[in-house]
Amino acid sequence: MDKYGLIGFPLGHSFSISYFNEKFANENINARYINFEIPSIDELPEVLARNPELRGLNVTIPYKEKVMEFLDYISPEARAIGAVNVISVEHKGTKTTLKGFNSDVIGFTRSIEPMLESCHKKALILGTGGASKAINYGLRSLGLETVFVSRYERPGTIQYDKITPDVVKEYNVIVNCTPCGMYPHTNECPNLPYDAMDEHNILYDLIYNPDETLFLEKGAARGATVKNGLEMLLLQAFASWEFWHGK
């Protein structure tokens, strides 16, 4: 039986394990998806040695960057982003080859592209963590100018208190890559001039629990087009399967 899995720490609730095991059951695929909660990325070789049936892995926090040193091949997108979240495991004789990809950028671009119109030329990316790098790569590949928003003074970023009504009119695509507003902190939202938003704004939140964060709710109340991260998650899962099977 083929195995697939997720490496990270801590894992807790995982979308991937339920999604893939349900897929395997529904499509009569003889495979199993397992969570590998490892306290150090240095335990990856042991996971591979103990599970010779492994064909693919997903990678989550905090190993998306650290895992790259273990890989034999890294896709150009993943290298440019600086993070890997999908690994295909290929066995040829006694040799195991690990290839790294990034499905965040695929899931996001396929999800947001149908929402974009000619007026959407500039975007604000809330947060500077690992996910924001993939979002930046995706938005730029779709032809948008981007600016990172941070709570702290950092090179190449704008701070929340500098975001005026004019900024949200010019940078009318806003993507939240922070955990602000995630359950159970559902009464929190990024500090933005929501009253200045209108039907020309797109608000996209990587969070999918709750379905509508306060960030999205406030934008929608002003006529903005809003979307949560669930579709991106599904599209990432599709992309993982394609990477594992060399499609």
Short mmCIF file of C-alpha atoms in Angstrom, two decimals:
data_model
loop_
_atom_site.label_atom_id
_atom_site.label_comp_id
_atom_site.label_asym_id
_atom_site.label_seq_id
_atom_site.Cartn_x
_atom_site.Cartn_y
_atom_site.Cartn_z
CA MET A 1 0.00 0.00 0.00
CA ASP A 2 1.32 3.43 -0.97
CA LYS A 3 1.71 6.00 1.78
CA TYR A 4 1.49 9.78 1.71
CA GLY A 5 1.82 12.10 4.66
CA LEU A 6 2.30 15.46 6.32
CA ILE A 7 5.39 16.59 8.23
CA GLY A 8 5.27 19.49 10.69
CA PHE A 9 5.20 20.33 14.38
CA PRO A 10 2.79 20.56 16.04
CA LEU A 11 0.15 19.19 13.67
CA GLY A 12 -3.13 19.16 15.59
CA HIS A 13 -6.03 19.52 13.15
CA SER A 14 -4.94 18.72 9.60
CA PHE A 15 -7.02 19.37 6.50
CA SER A 16 -4.81 17.10 4.40
CA ILE A 17 -5.25 13.85 6.33
CA SER A 18 -9.05 13.93 6.17
CA TYR A 19 -9.10 15.16 2.55
CA PHE A 20 -6.72 12.53 1.18
CA ASN A 21 -8.00 9.54 3.16
CA GLU A 22 -11.53 10.41 2.03
CA LYS A 23 -10.28 10.69 -1.56
CA PHE A 24 -8.57 7.28 -1.32
CA ALA A 25 -11.73 5.66 0.07
CA ASN A 26 -14.05 7.27 -2.51
CA GLU A 27 -11.83 6.46 -5.49
CA ASN A 28 -10.76 2.97 -4.32
CA ILE A 29 -7.11 4.01 -4.23
CA ASN A 30 -4.98 1.57 -2.22
CA ALA A 31 -3.17 4.20 -0.16
CA ARG A 32 -3.09 5.83 3.25
CA TYR A 33 -2.27 9.36 4.41
CA ILE A 34 -0.46 9.72 7.75
CA ASN A 35 0.53 12.67 9.95
CA PHE A 36 4.23 12.61 10.86
CA GLU A 37 4.60 15.01 13.79
CA ILE A 38 8.36 15.42 14.11
CA PRO A 39 9.93 17.82 16.65
CA SER A 40 12.98 18.32 14.39
CA ILE A 41 13.39 18.32 10.60
CA ASP A 42 16.51 16.18 11.18
CA GLU A 43 14.10 13.28 11.77
CA LEU A 44 12.99 13.33 8.11
CA PRO A 45 15.53 10.67 6.98
CA GLU A 46 14.22 8.35 9.72
CA VAL A 47 10.62 8.88 8.56
CA LEU A 48 11.68 7.94 5.03
CA ALA A 49 13.68 4.91 6.20
CA ARG A 50 10.79 3.59 8.32
CA ASN A 51 8.21 4.11 5.56
CA PRO A 52 9.64 2.76 2.28
CA GLU A 53 6.12 2.89 0.78
CA LEU A 54 6.06 6.71 0.98
CA ARG A 55 5.32 8.34 -2.37
CA GLY A 56 4.72 11.91 -1.31
CA LEU A 57 4.73 14.38 1.55
CA ASN A 58 3.15 17.69 2.35
CA VAL A 59 5.20 20.08 4.50
CA THR A 60 3.78 22.59 6.96
CA ILE A 61 5.03 24.95 9.68
CA PRO A 62 7.83 25.19 10.72
CA TYR A 63 9.66 23.15 8.05
CA LYS A 64 8.79 24.73 4.68
CA GLU A 65 12.20 26.42 4.49
CA LYS A 66 14.31 23.98 6.52
CA VAL A 67 13.28 20.96 4.46
CA MET A 68 14.95 22.37 1.34
CA GLU A 69 18.45 21.24 2.37
CA PHE A 70 17.27 17.60 2.29
CA LEU A 71 16.01 17.72 -1.31
CA ASP A 72 17.64 16.51 -4.53
CA TYR A 73 15.60 18.86 -6.73
CA ILE A 74 13.67 22.08 -6.08
CA SER A 75 11.30 23.59 -8.63
CA PRO A 76 12.11 27.12 -9.89
CA GLU A 77 8.95 28.51 -8.23
CA ALA A 78 9.75 26.94 -4.86
CA ARG A 79 13.35 28.17 -5.08
CA ALA A 80 12.21 31.72 -5.91
CA ILE A 81 9.68 31.69 -3.05
CA GLY A 82 12.17 30.09 -0.66
CA ALA A 83 9.71 27.50 0.63
CA VAL A 84 8.63 23.94 -0.21
CA ASN A 85 5.33 22.42 0.88
CA VAL A 86 5.11 19.37 -1.42
CA ILE A 87 7.71 16.62 -1.81
CA SER A 88 7.53 13.76 -4.29
CA VAL A 89 9.39 10.65 -3.13
CA GLU A 90 10.77 8.54 -5.98
CA HIS A 91 12.36 5.11 -5.46
CA LYS A 92 14.74 3.63 -8.03
CA GLY A 93 16.49 0.55 -6.73
CA THR A 94 18.13 1.53 -3.46
CA LYS A 95 18.14 5.25 -4.32
CA THR A 96 15.45 7.60 -3.03
CA THR A 97 15.05 10.95 -4.79
CA LEU A 98 13.23 13.84 -3.12
CA LYS A 99 11.78 16.61 -5.31
CA GLY A 100 10.37 19.80 -3.77
CA PHE A 101 7.55 22.00 -5.06
CA ASN A 102 5.30 24.80 -3.81
CA SER A 103 1.55 24.30 -4.18
CA ASP A 104 0.66 27.46 -2.22
CA VAL A 105 1.33 29.63 -5.26
CA ILE A 106 -0.70 27.37 -7.58
CA GLY A 107 -3.65 27.11 -5.21
CA PHE A 108 -3.71 30.85 -4.64
CA THR A 109 -3.30 32.02 -8.24
CA ARG A 110 -5.94 29.60 -9.57
CA SER A 111 -8.31 30.80 -6.85
CA ILE A 112 -7.87 34.59 -7.18
CA GLU A 113 -7.34 34.91 -10.95
CA PRO A 114 -11.08 34.69 -11.86
CA MET A 115 -11.77 37.57 -9.45
CA LEU A 116 -9.33 40.01 -11.05
CA GLU A 117 -10.49 42.77 -13.38
CA SER A 118 -8.64 45.46 -15.32
CA CYS A 119 -8.86 47.88 -12.35
CA HIS A 120 -6.86 45.48 -10.14
CA LYS A 121 -3.23 46.46 -10.66
CA LYS A 122 -1.78 46.75 -7.14
CA ALA A 123 -2.02 44.60 -4.02
CA LEU A 124 -1.29 44.80 -0.31
CA ILE A 125 0.00 41.60 1.30
CA LEU A 126 -0.71 41.57 5.04
CA GLY A 127 2.12 39.74 6.81
CA THR A 128 5.68 38.78 5.97
CA GLY A 129 5.75 35.08 6.92
CA GLY A 130 6.29 32.02 4.73
CA ALA A 131 2.84 32.05 3.10
CA SER A 132 3.18 35.72 2.12
CA LYS A 133 6.19 34.92 -0.08
CA ALA A 134 4.12 32.51 -2.16
CA ILE A 135 1.25 35.00 -2.36
CA ASN A 136 3.69 37.70 -3.52
CA TYR A 137 5.10 35.39 -6.20
CA GLY A 138 1.57 34.49 -7.34
CA LEU A 139 0.30 38.07 -7.53
CA ARG A 140 3.38 39.21 -9.44
CA SER A 141 3.00 36.31 -11.88
CA LEU A 142 -0.53 37.65 -12.52
CA GLY A 143 0.92 41.09 -13.30
CA LEU A 144 0.13 42.96 -10.08
CA GLU A 145 2.46 45.28 -8.17
CA THR A 146 2.76 44.27 -4.53
CA VAL A 147 3.66 45.79 -1.16
CA PHE A 148 4.09 43.87 2.11
CA VAL A 149 2.37 45.25 5.21
CA SER A 150 4.04 44.66 8.57
CA ARG A 151 3.46 45.70 12.15
CA TYR A 152 7.19 46.44 12.39
CA GLU A 153 9.58 48.74 10.54
CA ARG A 154 11.18 46.47 7.96
CA PRO A 155 12.86 47.22 4.62
CA GLY A 156 10.43 47.03 1.72
CA THR A 157 7.30 47.11 3.89
CA ILE A 158 4.62 49.61 4.84
CA GLN A 159 3.21 49.76 8.37
CA TYR A 160 -0.51 49.49 9.16
CA ASP A 161 -0.70 53.04 10.51
CA LYS A 162 0.55 54.36 7.15
CA ILE A 163 -2.33 52.77 5.20
CA THR A 164 -4.62 55.69 4.37
CA PRO A 165 -7.96 55.62 2.53
CA ASP A 166 -6.07 56.60 -0.64
CA VAL A 167 -3.78 53.57 -0.26
CA VAL A 168 -6.66 51.07 -0.14
CA LYS A 169 -8.17 52.72 -3.21
CA GLU A 170 -4.90 52.42 -5.15
CA TYR A 171 -3.87 49.02 -3.75
CA ASN A 172 -7.38 47.63 -4.10
CA VAL A 173 -6.46 43.93 -3.78
CA ILE A 174 -5.73 43.03 -0.13
CA VAL A 175 -4.61 39.55 0.92
CA ASN A 176 -4.43 38.57 4.59
CA CYS A 177 -1.56 36.14 5.23
CA THR A 178 -1.61 36.63 9.01
CA PRO A 179 -3.49 34.56 11.65
CA CYS A 180 -5.42 37.69 12.71
CA GLY A 181 -9.11 36.79 12.94
CA MET A 182 -8.59 33.03 13.02
CA TYR A 183 -10.75 30.98 15.40
CA PRO A 184 -11.00 31.45 18.38
CA HIS A 185 -9.95 35.12 17.94
CA THR A 186 -12.87 35.85 15.62
CA ASN A 187 -13.43 39.38 16.97
CA GLU A 188 -10.04 40.58 15.65
CA CYS A 189 -9.18 42.00 12.24
CA PRO A 190 -6.25 43.79 10.59
CA ASN A 191 -6.21 47.52 11.30
CA LEU A 192 -7.26 49.03 7.95
CA PRO A 193 -9.47 51.95 6.80
CA TYR A 194 -12.43 49.70 5.85
CA ASP A 195 -14.75 52.71 5.38
CA ALA A 196 -12.71 53.72 2.32
CA MET A 197 -13.35 50.41 0.55
CA ASP A 198 -15.92 49.89 -2.20
CA GLU A 199 -16.88 47.50 -5.01
CA HIS A 200 -13.43 47.93 -6.63
CA ASN A 201 -11.71 46.20 -3.69
CA ILE A 202 -10.95 42.49 -3.42
CA LEU A 203 -10.32 41.12 0.08
CA TYR A 204 -8.84 37.62 0.18
CA ASP A 205 -8.17 35.84 3.47
CA LEU A 206 -6.01 32.70 3.70
CA ILE A 207 -7.98 31.81 6.85
CA TYR A 208 -10.98 29.50 6.34
CA ASN A 209 -12.06 29.07 9.97
CA PRO A 210 -14.34 30.96 10.47
CA ASP A 211 -15.85 30.98 6.95
CA GLU A 212 -16.06 34.77 7.05
CA THR A 213 -13.49 36.54 9.19
CA LEU A 214 -14.16 40.04 10.49
CA PHE A 215 -11.69 41.28 7.82
CA LEU A 216 -13.92 39.82 5.07
CA GLU A 217 -17.15 40.85 6.81
CA LYS A 218 -16.07 44.49 7.05
CA GLY A 219 -14.96 44.55 3.42
CA ALA A 220 -18.17 42.91 2.18
CA ALA A 221 -20.22 45.50 4.11
CA ARG A 222 -18.59 48.19 1.94
CA GLY A 223 -19.28 46.30 -1.31
CA ALA A 224 -15.88 44.61 -1.70
CA THR A 225 -15.57 41.17 -3.32
CA VAL A 226 -14.37 38.72 -0.66
CA LYS A 227 -13.09 35.14 -0.52
CA ASN A 228 -11.68 32.87 2.17
CA GLY A 229 -8.85 30.34 1.90
CA LEU A 230 -10.87 27.11 1.54
CA GLU A 231 -10.78 26.95 -2.26
CA MET A 232 -7.04 27.64 -2.20
CA LEU A 233 -6.63 24.71 0.20
CA LEU A 234 -8.55 22.38 -2.12
CA LEU A 235 -6.58 23.56 -5.16
CA GLN A 236 -3.33 23.01 -3.22
CA ALA A 237 -4.41 19.42 -2.52
CA PHE A 238 -5.14 18.85 -6.24
CA ALA A 239 -1.71 20.29 -7.08
CA SER A 240 0.00 18.03 -4.49
CA TRP A 241 -1.52 14.96 -6.13
CA GLU A 242 -0.33 16.17 -9.57
CA PHE A 243 3.21 16.73 -8.26
CA TRP A 244 3.32 13.29 -6.65
CA HIS A 245 2.29 11.66 -9.91
CA GLY A 246 4.51 13.72 -12.18
CA LYS A 247 1.67 15.44 -14.05
#
